[in-house]
Short mmCIF file of C-alpha atoms and ligand atoms in Angstrom, two decimals:
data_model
loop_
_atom_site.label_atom_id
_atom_site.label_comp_id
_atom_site.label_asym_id
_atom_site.label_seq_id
_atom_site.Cartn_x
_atom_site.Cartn_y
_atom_site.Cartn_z
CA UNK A 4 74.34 207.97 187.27
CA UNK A 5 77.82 208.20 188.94
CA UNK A 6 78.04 210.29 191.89
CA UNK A 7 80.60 212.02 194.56
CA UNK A 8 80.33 210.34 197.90
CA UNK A 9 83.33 212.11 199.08
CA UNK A 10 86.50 214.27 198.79
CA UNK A 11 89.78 213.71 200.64
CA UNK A 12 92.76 215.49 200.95
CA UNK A 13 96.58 214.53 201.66
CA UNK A 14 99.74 215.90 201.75
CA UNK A 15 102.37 214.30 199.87
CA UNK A 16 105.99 214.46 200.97
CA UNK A 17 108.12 211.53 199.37
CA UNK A 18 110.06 210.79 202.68
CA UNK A 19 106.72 209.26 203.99
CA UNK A 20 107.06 207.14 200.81
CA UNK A 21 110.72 206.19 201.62
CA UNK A 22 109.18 205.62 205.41
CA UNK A 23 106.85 203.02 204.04
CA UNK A 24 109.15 201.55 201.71
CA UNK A 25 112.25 201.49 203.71
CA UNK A 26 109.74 199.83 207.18
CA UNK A 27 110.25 202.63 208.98
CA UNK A 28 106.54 203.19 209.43
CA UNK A 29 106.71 202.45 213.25
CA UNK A 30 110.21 205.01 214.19
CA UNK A 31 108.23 207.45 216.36
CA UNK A 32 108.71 210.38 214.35
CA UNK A 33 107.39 208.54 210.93
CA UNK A 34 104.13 207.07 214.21
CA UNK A 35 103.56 210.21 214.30
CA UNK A 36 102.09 210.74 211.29
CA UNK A 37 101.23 207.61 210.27
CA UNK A 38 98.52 206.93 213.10
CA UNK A 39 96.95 210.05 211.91
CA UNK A 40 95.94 207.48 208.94
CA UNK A 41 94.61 205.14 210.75
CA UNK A 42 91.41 205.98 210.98
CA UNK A 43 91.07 207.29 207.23
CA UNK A 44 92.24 203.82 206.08
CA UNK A 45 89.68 202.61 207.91
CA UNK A 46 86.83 205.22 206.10
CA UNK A 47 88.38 204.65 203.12
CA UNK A 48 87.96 200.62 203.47
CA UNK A 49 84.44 201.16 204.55
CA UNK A 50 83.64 203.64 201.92
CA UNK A 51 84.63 201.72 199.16
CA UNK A 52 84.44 204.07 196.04
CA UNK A 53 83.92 202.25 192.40
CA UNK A 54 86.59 205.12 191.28
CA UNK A 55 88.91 207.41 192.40
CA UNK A 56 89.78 210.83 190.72
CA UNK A 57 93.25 211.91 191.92
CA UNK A 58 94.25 215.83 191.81
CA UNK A 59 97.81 215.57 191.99
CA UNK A 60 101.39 217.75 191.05
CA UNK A 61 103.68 215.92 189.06
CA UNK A 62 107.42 216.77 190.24
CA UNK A 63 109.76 216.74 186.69
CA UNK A 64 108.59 212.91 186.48
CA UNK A 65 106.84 212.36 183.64
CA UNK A 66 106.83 216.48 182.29
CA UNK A 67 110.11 217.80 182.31
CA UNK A 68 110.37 221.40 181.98
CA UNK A 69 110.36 221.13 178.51
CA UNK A 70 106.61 220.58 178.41
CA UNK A 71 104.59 221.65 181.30
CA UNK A 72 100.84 221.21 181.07
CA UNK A 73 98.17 223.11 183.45
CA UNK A 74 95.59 220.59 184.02
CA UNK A 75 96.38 216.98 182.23
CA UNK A 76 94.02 214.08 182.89
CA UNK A 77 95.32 210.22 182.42
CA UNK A 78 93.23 208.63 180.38
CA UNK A 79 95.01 205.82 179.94
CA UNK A 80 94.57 202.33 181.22
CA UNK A 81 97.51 202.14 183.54
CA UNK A 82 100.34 204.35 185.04
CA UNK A 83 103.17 202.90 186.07
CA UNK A 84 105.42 204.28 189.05
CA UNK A 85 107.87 206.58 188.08
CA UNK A 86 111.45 206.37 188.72
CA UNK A 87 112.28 209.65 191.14
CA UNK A 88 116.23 209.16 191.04
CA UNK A 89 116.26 205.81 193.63
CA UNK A 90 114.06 203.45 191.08
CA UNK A 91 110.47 203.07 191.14
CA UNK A 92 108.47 203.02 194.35
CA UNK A 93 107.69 199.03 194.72
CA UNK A 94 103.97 199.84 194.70
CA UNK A 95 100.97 198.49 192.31
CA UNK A 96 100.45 200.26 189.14
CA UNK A 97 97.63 201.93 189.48
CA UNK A 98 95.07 201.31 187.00
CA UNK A 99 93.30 204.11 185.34
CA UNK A 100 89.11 204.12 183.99
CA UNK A 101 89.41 205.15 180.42
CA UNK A 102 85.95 205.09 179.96
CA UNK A 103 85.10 207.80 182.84
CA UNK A 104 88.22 209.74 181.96
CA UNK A 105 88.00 210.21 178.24
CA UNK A 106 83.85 211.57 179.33
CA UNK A 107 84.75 213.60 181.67
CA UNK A 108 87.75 214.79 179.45
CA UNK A 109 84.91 215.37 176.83
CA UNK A 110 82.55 216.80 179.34
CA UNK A 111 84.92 219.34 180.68
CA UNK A 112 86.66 220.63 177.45
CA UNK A 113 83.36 221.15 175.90
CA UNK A 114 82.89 223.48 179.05
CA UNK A 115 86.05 225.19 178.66
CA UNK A 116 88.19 223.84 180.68
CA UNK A 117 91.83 223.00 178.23
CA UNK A 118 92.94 220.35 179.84
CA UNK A 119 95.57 217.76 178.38
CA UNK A 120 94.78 214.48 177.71
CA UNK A 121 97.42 211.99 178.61
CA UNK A 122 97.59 208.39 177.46
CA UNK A 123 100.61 207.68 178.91
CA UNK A 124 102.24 208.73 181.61
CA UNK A 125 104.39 207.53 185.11
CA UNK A 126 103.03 208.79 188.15
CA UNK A 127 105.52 210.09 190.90
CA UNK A 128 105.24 210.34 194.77
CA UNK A 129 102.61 213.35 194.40
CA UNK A 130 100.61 210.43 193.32
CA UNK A 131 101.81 207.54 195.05
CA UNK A 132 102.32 208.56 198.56
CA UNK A 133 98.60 209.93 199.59
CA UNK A 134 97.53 206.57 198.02
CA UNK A 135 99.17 204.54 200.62
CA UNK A 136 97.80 206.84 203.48
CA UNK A 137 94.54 206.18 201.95
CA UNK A 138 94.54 202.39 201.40
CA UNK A 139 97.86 201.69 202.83
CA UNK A 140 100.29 199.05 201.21
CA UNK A 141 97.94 196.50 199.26
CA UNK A 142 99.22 194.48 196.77
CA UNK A 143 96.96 195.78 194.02
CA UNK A 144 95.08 199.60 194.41
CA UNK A 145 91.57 198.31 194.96
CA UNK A 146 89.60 200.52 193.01
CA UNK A 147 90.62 202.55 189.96
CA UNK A 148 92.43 205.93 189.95
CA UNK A 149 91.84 208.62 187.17
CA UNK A 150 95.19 210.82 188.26
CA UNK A 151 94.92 214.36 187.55
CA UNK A 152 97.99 216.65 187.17
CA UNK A 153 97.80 220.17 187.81
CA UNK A 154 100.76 222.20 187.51
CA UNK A 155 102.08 223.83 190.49
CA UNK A 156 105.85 223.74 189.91
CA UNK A 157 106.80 226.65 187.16
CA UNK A 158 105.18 230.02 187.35
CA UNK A 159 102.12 230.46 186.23
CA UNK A 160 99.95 227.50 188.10
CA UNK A 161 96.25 227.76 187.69
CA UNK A 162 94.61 230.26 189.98
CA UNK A 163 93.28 229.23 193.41
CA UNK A 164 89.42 230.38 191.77
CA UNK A 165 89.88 228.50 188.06
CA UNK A 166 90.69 225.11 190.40
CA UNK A 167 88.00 225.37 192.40
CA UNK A 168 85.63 226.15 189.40
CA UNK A 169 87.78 222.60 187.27
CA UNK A 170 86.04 220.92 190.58
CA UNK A 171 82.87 221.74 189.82
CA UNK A 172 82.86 221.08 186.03
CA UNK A 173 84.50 217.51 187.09
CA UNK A 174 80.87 217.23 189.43
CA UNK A 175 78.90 218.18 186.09
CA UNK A 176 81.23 215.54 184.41
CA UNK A 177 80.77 212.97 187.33
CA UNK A 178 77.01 213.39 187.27
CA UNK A 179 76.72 212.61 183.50
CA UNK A 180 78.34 209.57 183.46
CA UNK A 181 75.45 207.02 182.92
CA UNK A 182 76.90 203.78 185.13
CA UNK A 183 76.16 203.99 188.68
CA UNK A 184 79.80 204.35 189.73
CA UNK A 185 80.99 206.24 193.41
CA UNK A 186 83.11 208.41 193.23
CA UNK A 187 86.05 209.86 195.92
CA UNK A 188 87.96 212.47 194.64
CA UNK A 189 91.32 213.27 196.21
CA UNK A 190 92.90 216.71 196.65
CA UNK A 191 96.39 216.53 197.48
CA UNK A 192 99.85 218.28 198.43
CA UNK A 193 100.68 220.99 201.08
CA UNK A 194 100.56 222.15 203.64
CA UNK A 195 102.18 224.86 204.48
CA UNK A 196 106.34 224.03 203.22
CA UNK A 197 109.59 225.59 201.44
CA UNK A 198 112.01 222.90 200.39
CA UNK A 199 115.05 225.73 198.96
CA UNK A 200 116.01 229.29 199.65
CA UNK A 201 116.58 231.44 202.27
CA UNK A 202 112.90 230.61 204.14
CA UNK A 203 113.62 226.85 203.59
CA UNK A 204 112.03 224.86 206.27
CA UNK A 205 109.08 227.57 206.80
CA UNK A 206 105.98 225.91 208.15
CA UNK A 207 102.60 228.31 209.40
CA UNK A 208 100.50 226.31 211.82
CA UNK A 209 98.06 229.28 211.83
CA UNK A 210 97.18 229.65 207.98
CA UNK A 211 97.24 225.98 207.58
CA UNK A 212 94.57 225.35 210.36
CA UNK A 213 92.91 228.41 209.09
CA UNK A 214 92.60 226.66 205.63
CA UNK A 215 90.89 223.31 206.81
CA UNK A 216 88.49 224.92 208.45
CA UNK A 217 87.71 226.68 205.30
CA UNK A 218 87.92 224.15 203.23
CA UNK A 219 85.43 222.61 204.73
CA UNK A 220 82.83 225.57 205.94
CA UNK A 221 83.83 228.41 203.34
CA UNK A 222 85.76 227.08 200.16
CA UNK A 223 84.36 230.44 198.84
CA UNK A 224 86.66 232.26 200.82
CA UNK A 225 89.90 230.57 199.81
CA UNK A 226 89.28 231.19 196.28
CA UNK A 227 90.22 234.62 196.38
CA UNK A 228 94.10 233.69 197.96
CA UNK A 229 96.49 234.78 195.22
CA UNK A 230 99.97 233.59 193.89
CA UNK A 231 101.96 235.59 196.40
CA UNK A 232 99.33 235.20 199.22
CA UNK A 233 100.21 231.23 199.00
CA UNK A 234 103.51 231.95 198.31
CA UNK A 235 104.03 234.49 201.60
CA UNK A 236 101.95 232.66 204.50
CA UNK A 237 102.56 228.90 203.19
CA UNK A 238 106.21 228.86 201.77
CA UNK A 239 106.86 228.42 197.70
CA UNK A 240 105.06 224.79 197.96
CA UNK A 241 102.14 226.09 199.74
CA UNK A 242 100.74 226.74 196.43
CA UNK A 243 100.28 222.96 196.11
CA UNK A 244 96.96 223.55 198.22
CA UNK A 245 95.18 224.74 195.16
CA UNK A 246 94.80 221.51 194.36
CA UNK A 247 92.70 221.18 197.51
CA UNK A 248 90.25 223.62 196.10
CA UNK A 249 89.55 221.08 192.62
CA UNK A 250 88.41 218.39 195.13
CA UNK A 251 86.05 220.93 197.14
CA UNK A 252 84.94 222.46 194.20
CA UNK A 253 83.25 219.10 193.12
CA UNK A 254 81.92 218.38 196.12
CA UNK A 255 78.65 220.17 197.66
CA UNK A 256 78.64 223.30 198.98
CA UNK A 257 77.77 221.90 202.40
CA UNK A 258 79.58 218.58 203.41
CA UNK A 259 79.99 216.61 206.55
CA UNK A 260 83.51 216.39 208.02
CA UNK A 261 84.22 213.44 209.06
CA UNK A 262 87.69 213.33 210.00
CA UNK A 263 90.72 215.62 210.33
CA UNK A 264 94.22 215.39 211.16
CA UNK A 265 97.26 217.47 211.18
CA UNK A 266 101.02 216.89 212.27
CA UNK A 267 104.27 219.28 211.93
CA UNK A 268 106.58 218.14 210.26
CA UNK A 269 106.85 215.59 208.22
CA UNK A 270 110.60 216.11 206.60
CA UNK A 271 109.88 219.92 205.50
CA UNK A 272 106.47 219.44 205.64
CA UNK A 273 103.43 220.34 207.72
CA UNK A 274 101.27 217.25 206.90
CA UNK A 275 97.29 217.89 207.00
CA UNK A 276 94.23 216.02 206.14
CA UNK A 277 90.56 215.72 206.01
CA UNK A 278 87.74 213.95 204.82
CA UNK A 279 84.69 215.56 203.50
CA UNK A 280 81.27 213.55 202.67
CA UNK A 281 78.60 214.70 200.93
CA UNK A 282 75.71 214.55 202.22
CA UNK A 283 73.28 211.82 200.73
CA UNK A 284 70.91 213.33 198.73
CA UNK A 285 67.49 212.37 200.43
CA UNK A 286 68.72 213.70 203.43
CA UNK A 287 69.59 217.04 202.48
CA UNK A 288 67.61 220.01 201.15
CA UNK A 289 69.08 220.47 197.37
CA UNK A 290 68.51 223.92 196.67
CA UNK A 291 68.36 223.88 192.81
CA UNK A 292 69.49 227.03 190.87
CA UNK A 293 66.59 228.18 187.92
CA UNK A 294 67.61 226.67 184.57
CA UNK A 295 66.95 227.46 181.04
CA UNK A 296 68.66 231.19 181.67
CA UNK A 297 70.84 232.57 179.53
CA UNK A 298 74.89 231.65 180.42
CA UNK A 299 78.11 233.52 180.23
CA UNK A 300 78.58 233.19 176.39
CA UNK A 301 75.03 233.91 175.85
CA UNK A 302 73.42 230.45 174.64
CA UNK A 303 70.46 229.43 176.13
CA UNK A 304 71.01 226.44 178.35
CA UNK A 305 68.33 223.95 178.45
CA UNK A 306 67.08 222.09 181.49
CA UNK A 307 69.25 218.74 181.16
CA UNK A 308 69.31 215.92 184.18
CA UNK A 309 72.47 217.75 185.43
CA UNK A 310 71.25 220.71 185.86
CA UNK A 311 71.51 221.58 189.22
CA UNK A 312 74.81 221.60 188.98
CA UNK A 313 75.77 223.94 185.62
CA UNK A 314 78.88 225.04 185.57
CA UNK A 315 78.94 228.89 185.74
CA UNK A 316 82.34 230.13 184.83
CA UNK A 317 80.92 233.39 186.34
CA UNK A 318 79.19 232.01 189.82
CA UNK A 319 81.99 233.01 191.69
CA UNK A 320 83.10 236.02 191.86
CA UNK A 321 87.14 237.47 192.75
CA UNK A 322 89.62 239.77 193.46
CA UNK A 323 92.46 239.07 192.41
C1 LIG B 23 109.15 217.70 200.44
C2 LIG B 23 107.81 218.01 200.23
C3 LIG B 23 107.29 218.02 198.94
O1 LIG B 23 106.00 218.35 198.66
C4 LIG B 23 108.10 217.67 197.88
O2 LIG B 23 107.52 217.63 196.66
C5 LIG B 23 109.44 217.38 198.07
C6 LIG B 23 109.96 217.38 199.37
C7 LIG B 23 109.71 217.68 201.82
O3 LIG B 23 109.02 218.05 202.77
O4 LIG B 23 110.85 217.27 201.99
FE1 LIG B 24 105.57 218.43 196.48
#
């Protein structure tokens, strides 16, 4: 059976891209935030994941305005750097798990999820840059990356709730996947950041720290942020955290933080980051919820091996 080992989150800002591909990476201002990696490259190299799942915002690269999915998974076989207006980043392609993809594609459709399936696509900095904080600047990605896109440029994106509830159908997904795979799944973009208009440059220290503790202790609680909530405390951009909440959502309601880091700014950007584990199973109490009740829709569900972790489109409960 595949599992989650872990979930990580990044920010993304495409001058730490240009830092790395431009050798700028030891300037003290790009230091700054690049030795707050240091230590996740080294977790990352240590943890070794079979595949990573990669919840990412695609900036105009490969979905113009004239088509702009919610949630779109690549299923394809590789994704090739996209060109953001200076050429391709000179990184690997990163190589994609069809296999995994196209069953958790079926896994989470069938649970009501729509999400788009994409068979080919170019993957922009969203993607690219939180890779090289992870693994830094091999010459091949060494494991496989299933990107997912989430849309958080044009009004409406997804609500902070319906991500964190994707997460946990992804887990359900994960966990029904027959090969014994591990999995990391990323959660990426924010912090707190406006790039245009009159509150360009805004950064908020306060909610952003505020928000890694919760999204480690009490994901719960950040569920129930709204549109404008994001939009006031963390700048237009902020929203990108709702990503966050897809990785946390698949994870286990209690994890082990491992490692945390956070550094203002990079360009507009306040850049933060942390690394959740789960905990292994043996070692923790898994409190499983009674099966065989009667769901949302009103079919019976029967006891299957991944049970424990049903998706309930009504667990959690908001007000939005
Ligand atoms: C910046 C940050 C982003 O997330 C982005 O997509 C573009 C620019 C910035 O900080 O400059
Ligand atoms: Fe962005």
């Amino acid at each position: 059976m595949a599992r989650i080992i872990a979930g990580v989150t990044s920010s993304h800002v495409p001058a730490i891209g240009a830092a790395i591909d431009l050798g700028k990476t030891e300037e003290p201002y790009w230091k700054r935030v690049f030795s707050g990696f240091e230590k996740s490259k080294e977790w990352m190299a240590k943890a070794k994941p079979d595949v990573v799942i990669e919840v990412y915002n695609d900036h105009a690269s490969a979905f113009s305005v004239e088509m702009i999915p919610t949630f779109a998974l690549g299923c394809a076989a590789e994704f090739p750097p996209a060109d953001e207006g200076w050429g391709p980043r000179p990184v690997p392609v990163v190589k994609g798990h069809p296999k995994l993809a196209a069953h958790i594609a079926q896994s989470v459709i069938l649970d009501e999820f729509d999400l788009t399936i994409v068979n080919k696509m170019e993957v922009d900095h969203g993607l690219t840059v939180p890779l090289n904080l992870m693994f830094g600047s091999p010459k091949e990605w060494p494991c496989p990356v299933i990107p997912l896109a989430v849309n958080v440029v044009v009004f409406p994106p997804p609500t902070a709730h319906r991500c964190f509830m994707l997460g946990r159908a992804i887990r359900k997904a994960v966990e029904s996947y027959p090969e014994d795979l591990r999995v990391v799944v990323m959660g990426t973009g924010g912090m707190s950041h406006q790039i245009s208009g009159p509150r360009a440059g805004l950064i908020n220290s306060k909610f952003d720290k505020a928000y890694l503790d919760a999204i480690a202790n009490d994901p719960l609680k950040l569920t129930r942020i709204s549109h404008v909530e994001f939009m006031r405390e963390a700048g237009a951009e902020g929203i990108e955290m709702v990503m966050w909440l897809i990785m946390r959502g698949a994870l286990d309601d209690k994890v082990k933080e491992v490692y945390r880091f956070y550094t203002v700014p990079a360009s507009n950007t306040a850049v933060g980051h942390i690394i959740l584990e789960n905990i292994p199973r043996a070692a923790a109490k898994v409190k499983r919820p009674p099966v065989g009740k009667k769901t949302v829709a009103g079919r019976s569900s029967k006891p299957k091996r991944a049970a424990a972790h049903r998706v309930k489109h009504d667990t959690v409960r908001t007000k939005r």
